[in-house]
Amino acid sequence: DGKELLYLAPGGKMMSVAVTLGPELRAQAPVALFQGPANVAFGGVTADGQRFLLVERGSAPFTVVLNWMRD
C-alpha cells in the first residue's frame, strides 16, 4: 500500500519500516513483526499484508497455486 517496507533481517526475522512518500522518502525505525526460521532463503507477502510465505534453505520442492478460488 506504499505505507511500509517489509524485509527479512539476518536470522529470519520479518521486519517492517513505516514510510512516508513525498519529495523525499521518510522512514521510521524498523519494527520486528515475527521471528521466522533462521535458515530462510527468501520470503514474500500478500498484497493485503496479512499472509507471508517463507522458504527455508534445503526445503523440498513445492508448488504455489494462485487464484485457486477464482471462478
N, CA, C and O atoms as a Maestro MAE file, in Angstrom:
{
 s_m_m2io_version
 :::
 2.0.0
}

f_m_ct {
 s_m_title
 :::
 protein
 m_atom[284] {
  # First column is atom index #
  i_m_mmod_type
  r_m_x_coord
  r_m_y_coord
  r_m_z_coord
  i_m_residue_number
  s_m_chain_name
  s_m_pdb_residue_name
  s_m_pdb_atom_name
  i_m_atomic_number
  :::
  1 25 0.808 -1.209 0.000 1 A "ASP " " N  " 7
  2 3 0.000 0.000 0.000 1 A "ASP " " CA " 6
  3 2 0.847 1.268 0.000 1 A "ASP " " C  " 6
  4 15 0.313 2.376 0.059 1 A "ASP " " O  " 8
  5 25 2.162 1.108 -0.065 2 A "GLY " " N  " 7
  6 3 3.041 2.261 -0.103 2 A "GLY " " CA " 6
  7 2 3.299 2.903 1.239 2 A "GLY " " C  " 6
  8 15 3.936 3.954 1.305 2 A "GLY " " O  " 8
  9 25 2.812 2.288 2.332 3 A "LYS " " N  " 7
  10 3 2.986 2.872 3.659 3 A "LYS " " CA " 6
  11 2 4.046 2.177 4.493 3 A "LYS " " C  " 6
  12 15 4.428 2.666 5.556 3 A "LYS " " O  " 8
  13 25 4.527 1.025 4.007 4 A "GLU " " N  " 7
  14 3 5.566 0.329 4.753 4 A "GLU " " CA " 6
  15 2 6.411 -0.520 3.819 4 A "GLU " " C  " 6
  16 15 5.965 -0.937 2.750 4 A "GLU " " O  " 8
  17 25 7.628 -0.764 4.245 5 A "LEU " " N  " 7
  18 3 8.532 -1.682 3.564 5 A "LEU " " CA " 6
  19 2 8.700 -2.887 4.468 5 A "LEU " " C  " 6
  20 15 8.849 -2.750 5.682 5 A "LEU " " O  " 8
  21 25 8.675 -4.061 3.873 6 A "LEU " " N  " 7
  22 3 8.891 -5.301 4.615 6 A "LEU " " CA " 6
  23 2 10.169 -5.937 4.118 6 A "LEU " " C  " 6
  24 15 10.449 -5.931 2.919 6 A "LEU " " O  " 8
  25 25 10.950 -6.489 5.041 7 A "TYR " " N  " 7
  26 3 12.165 -7.181 4.641 7 A "TYR " " CA " 6
  27 2 12.524 -8.241 5.661 7 A "TYR " " C  " 6
  28 15 12.100 -8.191 6.815 7 A "TYR " " O  " 8
  29 25 13.325 -9.214 5.207 8 A "LEU " " N  " 7
  30 3 13.829 -10.264 6.084 8 A "LEU " " CA " 6
  31 2 15.198 -9.846 6.593 8 A "LEU " " C  " 6
  32 15 16.117 -9.616 5.807 8 A "LEU " " O  " 8
  33 25 15.332 -9.749 7.896 9 A "ALA " " N  " 7
  34 3 16.619 -9.435 8.512 9 A "ALA " " CA " 6
  35 2 17.415 -10.731 8.648 9 A "ALA " " C  " 6
  36 15 16.837 -11.816 8.579 9 A "ALA " " O  " 8
  37 25 18.723 -10.638 8.839 10 A "PRO " " N  " 7
  38 3 19.521 -11.849 9.064 10 A "PRO " " CA " 6
  39 2 18.934 -12.676 10.212 10 A "PRO " " C  " 6
  40 15 18.496 -12.132 11.226 10 A "PRO " " O  " 8
  41 25 18.935 -13.971 10.038 11 A "GLY " " N  " 7
  42 3 18.383 -14.858 11.056 11 A "GLY " " CA " 6
  43 2 16.900 -15.127 10.915 11 A "GLY " " C  " 6
  44 15 16.322 -15.814 11.757 11 A "GLY " " O  " 8
  45 25 16.258 -14.598 9.861 12 A "GLY " " N  " 7
  46 3 14.861 -14.925 9.594 12 A "GLY " " CA " 6
  47 2 13.829 -14.025 10.239 12 A "GLY " " C  " 6
  48 15 12.647 -14.367 10.229 12 A "GLY " " O  " 8
  49 25 14.213 -12.902 10.795 13 A "LYS " " N  " 7
  50 3 13.243 -12.008 11.434 13 A "LYS " " CA " 6
  51 2 12.570 -11.149 10.367 13 A "LYS " " C  " 6
  52 15 13.252 -10.485 9.586 13 A "LYS " " O  " 8
  53 25 11.231 -11.156 10.328 14 A "MET " " N  " 7
  54 3 10.476 -10.321 9.397 14 A "MET " " CA " 6
  55 2 10.319 -8.937 10.020 14 A "MET " " C  " 6
  56 15 9.835 -8.792 11.142 14 A "MET " " O  " 8
  57 25 10.743 -7.918 9.256 15 A "MET " " N  " 7
  58 3 10.761 -6.550 9.756 15 A "MET " " CA " 6
  59 2 9.831 -5.663 8.934 15 A "MET " " C  " 6
  60 15 9.554 -5.937 7.766 15 A "MET " " O  " 8
  61 25 9.355 -4.593 9.572 16 A "SER " " N  " 7
  62 3 8.514 -3.599 8.910 16 A "SER " " CA " 6
  63 2 9.076 -2.215 9.201 16 A "SER " " C  " 6
  64 15 9.492 -1.920 10.321 16 A "SER " " O  " 8
  65 25 9.081 -1.368 8.167 17 A "VAL " " N  " 7
  66 3 9.501 0.022 8.316 17 A "VAL " " CA " 6
  67 2 8.394 0.896 7.740 17 A "VAL " " C  " 6
  68 15 8.094 0.815 6.549 17 A "VAL " " O  " 8
  69 25 7.792 1.723 8.573 18 A "ALA " " N  " 7
  70 3 6.775 2.657 8.090 18 A "ALA " " CA " 6
  71 2 7.464 3.744 7.277 18 A "ALA " " C  " 6
  72 15 8.497 4.277 7.685 18 A "ALA " " O  " 8
  73 25 6.879 4.072 6.110 19 A "VAL " " N  " 7
  74 3 7.459 5.094 5.239 19 A "VAL " " CA " 6
  75 2 6.397 6.112 4.837 19 A "VAL " " C  " 6
  76 15 5.204 5.814 4.788 19 A "VAL " " O  " 8
  77 25 6.867 7.308 4.556 20 A "THR " " N  " 7
  78 3 6.025 8.374 4.029 20 A "THR " " CA " 6
  79 2 6.639 8.807 2.707 20 A "THR " " C  " 6
  80 15 7.814 9.166 2.640 20 A "THR " " O  " 8
  81 25 5.829 8.767 1.663 21 A "LEU " " N  " 7
  82 3 6.305 9.161 0.341 21 A "LEU " " CA " 6
  83 2 6.011 10.641 0.112 21 A "LEU " " C  " 6
  84 15 4.994 11.163 0.568 21 A "LEU " " O  " 8
  85 25 6.890 11.287 -0.581 22 A "GLY " " N  " 7
  86 3 6.732 12.707 -0.887 22 A "GLY " " CA " 6
  87 2 7.951 13.149 -1.674 22 A "GLY " " C  " 6
  88 15 8.562 12.338 -2.370 22 A "GLY " " O  " 8
  89 25 8.315 14.417 -1.578 23 A "PRO " " N  " 7
  90 3 9.519 14.873 -2.258 23 A "PRO " " CA " 6
  91 2 10.756 14.090 -1.822 23 A "PRO " " C  " 6
  92 15 11.696 13.901 -2.595 23 A "PRO " " O  " 8
  93 25 10.735 13.645 -0.578 24 A "GLU " " N  " 7
  94 3 11.801 12.763 -0.103 24 A "GLU " " CA " 6
  95 2 11.181 11.632 0.712 24 A "GLU " " C  " 6
  96 15 10.137 11.803 1.341 24 A "GLU " " O  " 8
  97 25 11.833 10.494 0.690 25 A "LEU " " N  " 7
  98 3 11.356 9.326 1.425 25 A "LEU " " CA " 6
  99 2 11.685 9.495 2.900 25 A "LEU " " C  " 6
  100 15 12.827 9.782 3.257 25 A "LEU " " O  " 8
  101 25 10.689 9.318 3.755 26 A "ARG " " N  " 7
  102 3 10.910 9.362 5.202 26 A "ARG " " CA " 6
  103 2 10.588 7.985 5.758 26 A "ARG " " C  " 6
  104 15 9.536 7.416 5.467 26 A "ARG " " O  " 8
  105 25 11.495 7.459 6.555 27 A "ALA " " N  " 7
  106 3 11.328 6.117 7.115 27 A "ALA " " CA " 6
  107 2 11.428 6.168 8.635 27 A "ALA " " C  " 6
  108 15 12.271 6.868 9.196 27 A "ALA " " O  " 8
  109 25 10.548 5.411 9.290 28 A "GLN " " N  " 7
  110 3 10.572 5.283 10.744 28 A "GLN " " CA " 6
  111 2 11.567 4.185 11.132 28 A "GLN " " C  " 6
  112 15 12.176 3.560 10.264 28 A "GLN " " O  " 8
  113 25 11.723 3.961 12.403 29 A "ALA " " N  " 7
  114 3 12.602 2.894 12.889 29 A "ALA " " CA " 6
  115 2 11.990 1.537 12.548 29 A "ALA " " C  " 6
  116 15 10.769 1.391 12.611 29 A "ALA " " O  " 8
  117 25 12.799 0.545 12.191 30 A "PRO " " N  " 7
  118 3 12.284 -0.796 11.900 30 A "PRO " " CA " 6
  119 2 11.626 -1.424 13.131 30 A "PRO " " C  " 6
  120 15 12.042 -1.196 14.267 30 A "PRO " " O  " 8
  121 25 10.585 -2.221 12.868 31 A "VAL " " N  " 7
  122 3 9.864 -2.934 13.921 31 A "VAL " " CA " 6
  123 2 9.834 -4.415 13.543 31 A "VAL " " C  " 6
  124 15 9.507 -4.758 12.407 31 A "VAL " " O  " 8
  125 25 10.171 -5.288 14.484 32 A "ALA " " N  " 7
  126 3 10.108 -6.736 14.230 32 A "ALA " " CA " 6
  127 2 8.654 -7.190 14.252 32 A "ALA " " C  " 6
  128 15 7.927 -6.900 15.202 32 A "ALA " " O  " 8
  129 25 8.222 -7.910 13.197 33 A "LEU " " N  " 7
  130 3 6.869 -8.447 13.147 33 A "LEU " " CA " 6
  131 2 6.797 -9.840 13.760 33 A "LEU " " C  " 6
  132 15 5.910 -10.134 14.562 33 A "LEU " " O  " 8
  133 25 7.746 -10.698 13.370 34 A "PHE " " N  " 7
  134 3 7.804 -12.047 13.929 34 A "PHE " " CA " 6
  135 2 9.144 -12.675 13.593 34 A "PHE " " C  " 6
  136 15 9.859 -12.216 12.703 34 A "PHE " " O  " 8
  137 25 9.468 -13.720 14.313 35 A "GLN " " N  " 7
  138 3 10.705 -14.464 14.075 35 A "GLN " " CA " 6
  139 2 10.379 -15.700 13.250 35 A "GLN " " C  " 6
  140 15 9.630 -16.572 13.691 35 A "GLN " " O  " 8
  141 25 10.940 -15.768 12.060 36 A "GLY " " N  " 7
  142 3 10.791 -16.943 11.215 36 A "GLY " " CA " 6
  143 2 11.952 -17.889 11.456 36 A "GLY " " C  " 6
  144 15 12.782 -17.639 12.331 36 A "GLY " " O  " 8
  145 25 12.023 -18.970 10.695 37 A "PRO " " N  " 7
  146 3 13.154 -19.887 10.805 37 A "PRO " " CA " 6
  147 2 14.471 -19.181 10.469 37 A "PRO " " C  " 6
  148 15 14.501 -18.294 9.616 37 A "PRO " " O  " 8
  149 25 15.530 -19.566 11.126 38 A "ALA " " N  " 7
  150 3 16.829 -18.918 10.922 38 A "ALA " " CA " 6
  151 2 17.391 -19.170 9.527 38 A "ALA " " C  " 6
  152 15 18.215 -18.393 9.044 38 A "ALA " " O  " 8
  153 25 16.958 -20.242 8.879 39 A "ASN " " N  " 7
  154 3 17.529 -20.601 7.573 39 A "ASN " " CA " 6
  155 2 16.615 -20.221 6.404 39 A "ASN " " C  " 6
  156 15 16.559 -20.940 5.407 39 A "ASN " " O  " 8
  157 25 15.905 -19.105 6.520 40 A "VAL " " N  " 7
  158 3 15.020 -18.649 5.446 40 A "VAL " " CA " 6
  159 2 15.843 -18.213 4.246 40 A "VAL " " C  " 6
  160 15 16.785 -17.432 4.380 40 A "VAL " " O  " 8
  161 25 15.483 -18.725 3.063 41 A "ALA " " N  " 7
  162 3 16.173 -18.361 1.823 41 A "ALA " " CA " 6
  163 2 15.568 -17.086 1.229 41 A "ALA " " C  " 6
  164 15 16.297 -16.206 0.770 41 A "ALA " " O  " 8
  165 25 14.233 -16.987 1.237 42 A "PHE " " N  " 7
  166 3 13.551 -15.794 0.756 42 A "PHE " " CA " 6
  167 2 12.122 -15.821 1.267 42 A "PHE " " C  " 6
  168 15 11.666 -16.828 1.810 42 A "PHE " " O  " 8
  169 25 11.419 -14.715 1.092 43 A "GLY " " N  " 7
  170 3 10.047 -14.634 1.570 43 A "GLY " " CA " 6
  171 2 9.231 -13.694 0.712 43 A "GLY " " C  " 6
  172 15 9.766 -12.951 -0.111 43 A "GLY " " O  " 8
  173 25 7.931 -13.738 0.918 44 A "GLY " " N  " 7
  174 3 7.012 -12.871 0.200 44 A "GLY " " CA " 6
  175 2 5.814 -12.568 1.070 44 A "GLY " " C  " 6
  176 15 5.586 -13.229 2.084 44 A "GLY " " O  " 8
  177 25 5.055 -11.574 0.675 45 A "VAL " " N  " 7
  178 3 3.875 -11.159 1.439 45 A "VAL " " CA " 6
  179 2 2.735 -10.872 0.465 45 A "VAL " " C  " 6
  180 15 2.969 -10.396 -0.646 45 A "VAL " " O  " 8
  181 25 1.502 -11.162 0.882 46 A "THR " " N  " 7
  182 3 0.341 -10.871 0.047 46 A "THR " " CA " 6
  183 2 0.115 -9.364 -0.022 46 A "THR " " C  " 6
  184 15 0.618 -8.617 0.817 46 A "THR " " O  " 8
  185 25 -0.630 -8.929 -1.009 47 A "ALA " " N  " 7
  186 3 -0.875 -7.501 -1.218 47 A "ALA " " CA " 6
  187 2 -1.539 -6.842 -0.009 47 A "ALA " " C  " 6
  188 15 -1.297 -5.665 0.261 47 A "ALA " " O  " 8
  189 25 -2.372 -7.586 0.719 48 A "ASP " " N  " 7
  190 3 -3.034 -7.002 1.890 48 A "ASP " " CA " 6
  191 2 -2.174 -7.075 3.153 48 A "ASP " " C  " 6
  192 15 -2.584 -6.587 4.206 48 A "ASP " " O  " 8
  193 25 -0.988 -7.678 3.059 49 A "GLY " " N  " 7
  194 3 -0.074 -7.747 4.190 49 A "GLY " " CA " 6
  195 2 -0.486 -8.705 5.292 49 A "GLY " " C  " 6
  196 15 0.057 -8.646 6.396 49 A "GLY " " O  " 8
  197 25 -1.432 -9.583 5.014 50 A "GLN " " N  " 7
  198 3 -1.950 -10.482 6.050 50 A "GLN " " CA " 6
  199 2 -1.323 -11.872 6.032 50 A "GLN " " C  " 6
  200 15 -1.429 -12.603 7.017 50 A "GLN " " O  " 8
  201 25 -0.672 -12.252 4.931 51 A "ARG " " N  " 7
  202 3 -0.086 -13.599 4.826 51 A "ARG " " CA " 6
  203 2 1.336 -13.504 4.295 51 A "ARG " " C  " 6
  204 15 1.655 -12.672 3.444 51 A "ARG " " O  " 8
  205 25 2.178 -14.382 4.823 52 A "PHE " " N  " 7
  206 3 3.580 -14.415 4.437 52 A "PHE " " CA " 6
  207 2 3.939 -15.809 3.959 52 A "PHE " " C  " 6
  208 15 3.376 -16.802 4.420 52 A "PHE " " O  " 8
  209 25 4.870 -15.873 3.042 53 A "LEU " " N  " 7
  210 3 5.426 -17.138 2.584 53 A "LEU " " CA " 6
  211 2 6.929 -17.065 2.808 53 A "LEU " " C  " 6
  212 15 7.604 -16.201 2.250 53 A "LEU " " O  " 8
  213 25 7.451 -17.975 3.625 54 A "LEU " " N  " 7
  214 3 8.887 -18.040 3.883 54 A "LEU " " CA " 6
  215 2 9.376 -19.398 3.422 54 A "LEU " " C  " 6
  216 15 8.784 -20.424 3.759 54 A "LEU " " O  " 8
  217 25 10.444 -19.410 2.659 55 A "VAL " " N  " 7
  218 3 11.000 -20.658 2.138 55 A "VAL " " CA " 6
  219 2 12.352 -20.890 2.801 55 A "VAL " " C  " 6
  220 15 13.244 -20.043 2.757 55 A "VAL " " O  " 8
  221 25 12.478 -22.064 3.417 56 A "GLU " " N  " 7
  222 3 13.718 -22.418 4.093 56 A "GLU " " CA " 6
  223 2 14.716 -23.016 3.117 56 A "GLU " " C  " 6
  224 15 14.336 -23.707 2.172 56 A "GLU " " O  " 8
  225 25 15.992 -22.748 3.349 57 A "ARG " " N  " 7
  226 3 17.051 -23.378 2.549 57 A "ARG " " CA " 6
  227 2 16.975 -24.888 2.738 57 A "ARG " " C  " 6
  228 15 16.748 -25.374 3.846 57 A "ARG " " O  " 8
  229 25 17.166 -25.617 1.657 58 A "GLY " " N  " 7
  230 3 17.174 -27.075 1.741 58 A "GLY " " CA " 6
  231 2 15.797 -27.709 1.859 58 A "GLY " " C  " 6
  232 15 15.696 -28.920 2.053 58 A "GLY " " O  " 8
  233 25 14.717 -26.906 1.745 59 A "SER " " N  " 7
  234 3 13.376 -27.481 1.845 59 A "SER " " CA " 6
  235 2 13.034 -28.219 0.552 59 A "SER " " C  " 6
  236 15 13.597 -27.935 -0.505 59 A "SER " " O  " 8
  237 25 12.117 -29.154 0.649 60 A "ALA " " N  " 7
  238 3 11.694 -29.947 -0.503 60 A "ALA " " CA " 6
  239 2 11.004 -29.042 -1.525 60 A "ALA " " C  " 6
  240 15 10.451 -28.010 -1.142 60 A "ALA " " O  " 8
  241 25 11.018 -29.391 -2.801 61 A "PRO " " N  " 7
  242 3 10.307 -28.603 -3.816 61 A "PRO " " CA " 6
  243 2 8.814 -28.504 -3.475 61 A "PRO " " C  " 6
  244 15 8.246 -29.413 -2.869 61 A "PRO " " O  " 8
  245 25 8.201 -27.410 -3.865 62 A "PHE " " N  " 7
  246 3 6.786 -27.214 -3.593 62 A "PHE " " CA " 6
  247 2 6.155 -26.465 -4.753 62 A "PHE " " C  " 6
  248 15 6.851 -25.889 -5.589 62 A "PHE " " O  " 8
  249 25 4.824 -26.479 -4.795 63 A "THR " " N  " 7
  250 3 4.070 -25.767 -5.825 63 A "THR " " CA " 6
  251 2 3.168 -24.739 -5.160 63 A "THR " " C  " 6
  252 15 2.456 -25.061 -4.208 63 A "THR " " O  " 8
  253 25 3.192 -23.519 -5.647 64 A "VAL " " N  " 7
  254 3 2.305 -22.467 -5.167 64 A "VAL " " CA " 6
  255 2 1.223 -22.286 -6.207 64 A "VAL " " C  " 6
  256 15 1.526 -22.016 -7.369 64 A "VAL " " O  " 8
  257 25 -0.040 -22.428 -5.816 65 A "VAL " " N  " 7
  258 3 -1.174 -22.283 -6.728 65 A "VAL " " CA " 6
  259 2 -1.840 -20.944 -6.430 65 A "VAL " " C  " 6
  260 15 -2.293 -20.701 -5.311 65 A "VAL " " O  " 8
  261 25 -1.895 -20.083 -7.434 66 A "LEU " " N  " 7
  262 3 -2.501 -18.774 -7.284 66 A "LEU " " CA " 6
  263 2 -3.925 -18.767 -7.829 66 A "LEU " " C  " 6
  264 15 -4.244 -19.490 -8.772 66 A "LEU " " O  " 8
  265 25 -4.767 -17.950 -7.230 67 A "ASN " " N  " 7
  266 3 -6.151 -17.770 -7.676 67 A "ASN " " CA " 6
  267 2 -6.948 -19.060 -7.725 67 A "ASN " " C  " 6
  268 15 -7.788 -19.237 -8.607 67 A "ASN " " O  " 8
  269 25 -6.698 -19.956 -6.795 68 A "TRP " " N  " 7
  270 3 -7.382 -21.255 -6.819 68 A "TRP " " CA " 6
  271 2 -8.871 -21.140 -6.489 68 A "TRP " " C  " 6
  272 15 -9.629 -22.065 -6.781 68 A "TRP " " O  " 8
  273 25 -9.307 -20.041 -5.893 69 A "MET " " N  " 7
  274 3 -10.730 -19.868 -5.585 69 A "MET " " CA " 6
  275 2 -11.451 -19.104 -6.693 69 A "MET " " C  " 6
  276 15 -12.677 -18.996 -6.664 69 A "MET " " O  " 8
  277 25 -10.724 -18.579 -7.657 70 A "ARG " " N  " 7
  278 3 -11.322 -17.773 -8.717 70 A "ARG " " CA " 6
  279 2 -12.161 -18.671 -9.630 70 A "ARG " " C  " 6
  280 15 -11.766 -19.797 -9.932 70 A "ARG " " O  " 8
  281 25 -13.314 -18.170 -10.063 71 A "ASP " " N  " 7
  282 3 -14.198 -18.925 -10.996 71 A "ASP " " CA " 6
  283 2 -13.657 -18.904 -12.386 71 A "ASP " " C  " 6
  284 15 -14.260 -19.480 -13.292 71 A "ASP " " O  " 8
  :::
 }
 m_bond[283] {
  # First column is bond index #
  i_m_from
  i_m_to
  i_m_order
  :::
  1 1 2 1
  2 2 3 1
  3 3 4 2
  4 3 5 1
  5 5 6 1
  6 6 7 1
  7 7 8 2
  8 7 9 1
  9 9 10 1
  10 10 11 1
  11 11 12 2
  12 11 13 1
  13 13 14 1
  14 14 15 1
  15 15 16 2
  16 15 17 1
  17 17 18 1
  18 18 19 1
  19 19 20 2
  20 19 21 1
  21 21 22 1
  22 22 23 1
  23 23 24 2
  24 23 25 1
  25 25 26 1
  26 26 27 1
  27 27 28 2
  28 27 29 1
  29 29 30 1
  30 30 31 1
  31 31 32 2
  32 31 33 1
  33 33 34 1
  34 34 35 1
  35 35 36 2
  36 35 37 1
  37 37 38 1
  38 38 39 1
  39 39 40 2
  40 39 41 1
  41 41 42 1
  42 42 43 1
  43 43 44 2
  44 43 45 1
  45 45 46 1
  46 46 47 1
  47 47 48 2
  48 47 49 1
  49 49 50 1
  50 50 51 1
  51 51 52 2
  52 51 53 1
  53 53 54 1
  54 54 55 1
  55 55 56 2
  56 55 57 1
  57 57 58 1
  58 58 59 1
  59 59 60 2
  60 59 61 1
  61 61 62 1
  62 62 63 1
  63 63 64 2
  64 63 65 1
  65 65 66 1
  66 66 67 1
  67 67 68 2
  68 67 69 1
  69 69 70 1
  70 70 71 1
  71 71 72 2
  72 71 73 1
  73 73 74 1
  74 74 75 1
  75 75 76 2
  76 75 77 1
  77 77 78 1
  78 78 79 1
  79 79 80 2
  80 79 81 1
  81 81 82 1
  82 82 83 1
  83 83 84 2
  84 83 85 1
  85 85 86 1
  86 86 87 1
  87 87 88 2
  88 87 89 1
  89 89 90 1
  90 90 91 1
  91 91 92 2
  92 91 93 1
  93 93 94 1
  94 94 95 1
  95 95 96 2
  96 95 97 1
  97 97 98 1
  98 98 99 1
  99 99 100 2
  100 99 101 1
  101 101 102 1
  102 102 103 1
  103 103 104 2
  104 103 105 1
  105 105 106 1
  106 106 107 1
  107 107 108 2
  108 107 109 1
  109 109 110 1
  110 110 111 1
  111 111 112 2
  112 111 113 1
  113 113 114 1
  114 114 115 1
  115 115 116 2
  116 115 117 1
  117 117 118 1
  118 118 119 1
  119 119 120 2
  120 119 121 1
  121 121 122 1
  122 122 123 1
  123 123 124 2
  124 123 125 1
  125 125 126 1
  126 126 127 1
  127 127 128 2
  128 127 129 1
  129 129 130 1
  130 130 131 1
  131 131 132 2
  132 131 133 1
  133 133 134 1
  134 134 135 1
  135 135 136 2
  136 135 137 1
  137 137 138 1
  138 138 139 1
  139 139 140 2
  140 139 141 1
  141 141 142 1
  142 142 143 1
  143 143 144 2
  144 143 145 1
  145 145 146 1
  146 146 147 1
  147 147 148 2
  148 147 149 1
  149 149 150 1
  150 150 151 1
  151 151 152 2
  152 151 153 1
  153 153 154 1
  154 154 155 1
  155 155 156 2
  156 155 157 1
  157 157 158 1
  158 158 159 1
  159 159 160 2
  160 159 161 1
  161 161 162 1
  162 162 163 1
  163 163 164 2
  164 163 165 1
  165 165 166 1
  166 166 167 1
  167 167 168 2
  168 167 169 1
  169 169 170 1
  170 170 171 1
  171 171 172 2
  172 171 173 1
  173 173 174 1
  174 174 175 1
  175 175 176 2
  176 175 177 1
  177 177 178 1
  178 178 179 1
  179 179 180 2
  180 179 181 1
  181 181 182 1
  182 182 183 1
  183 183 184 2
  184 183 185 1
  185 185 186 1
  186 186 187 1
  187 187 188 2
  188 187 189 1
  189 189 190 1
  190 190 191 1
  191 191 192 2
  192 191 193 1
  193 193 194 1
  194 194 195 1
  195 195 196 2
  196 195 197 1
  197 197 198 1
  198 198 199 1
  199 199 200 2
  200 199 201 1
  201 201 202 1
  202 202 203 1
  203 203 204 2
  204 203 205 1
  205 205 206 1
  206 206 207 1
  207 207 208 2
  208 207 209 1
  209 209 210 1
  210 210 211 1
  211 211 212 2
  212 211 213 1
  213 213 214 1
  214 214 215 1
  215 215 216 2
  216 215 217 1
  217 217 218 1
  218 218 219 1
  219 219 220 2
  220 219 221 1
  221 221 222 1
  222 222 223 1
  223 223 224 2
  224 223 225 1
  225 225 226 1
  226 226 227 1
  227 227 228 2
  228 227 229 1
  229 229 230 1
  230 230 231 1
  231 231 232 2
  232 231 233 1
  233 233 234 1
  234 234 235 1
  235 235 236 2
  236 235 237 1
  237 237 238 1
  238 238 239 1
  239 239 240 2
  240 239 241 1
  241 241 242 1
  242 242 243 1
  243 243 244 2
  244 243 245 1
  245 245 246 1
  246 246 247 1
  247 247 248 2
  248 247 249 1
  249 249 250 1
  250 250 251 1
  251 251 252 2
  252 251 253 1
  253 253 254 1
  254 254 255 1
  255 255 256 2
  256 255 257 1
  257 257 258 1
  258 258 259 1
  259 259 260 2
  260 259 261 1
  261 261 262 1
  262 262 263 1
  263 263 264 2
  264 263 265 1
  265 265 266 1
  266 266 267 1
  267 267 268 2
  268 267 269 1
  269 269 270 1
  270 270 271 1
  271 271 272 2
  272 271 273 1
  273 273 274 1
  274 274 275 1
  275 275 276 2
  276 275 277 1
  277 277 278 1
  278 278 279 1
  279 279 280 2
  280 279 281 1
  281 281 282 1
  282 282 283 1
  283 283 284 2
  :::
 }
}
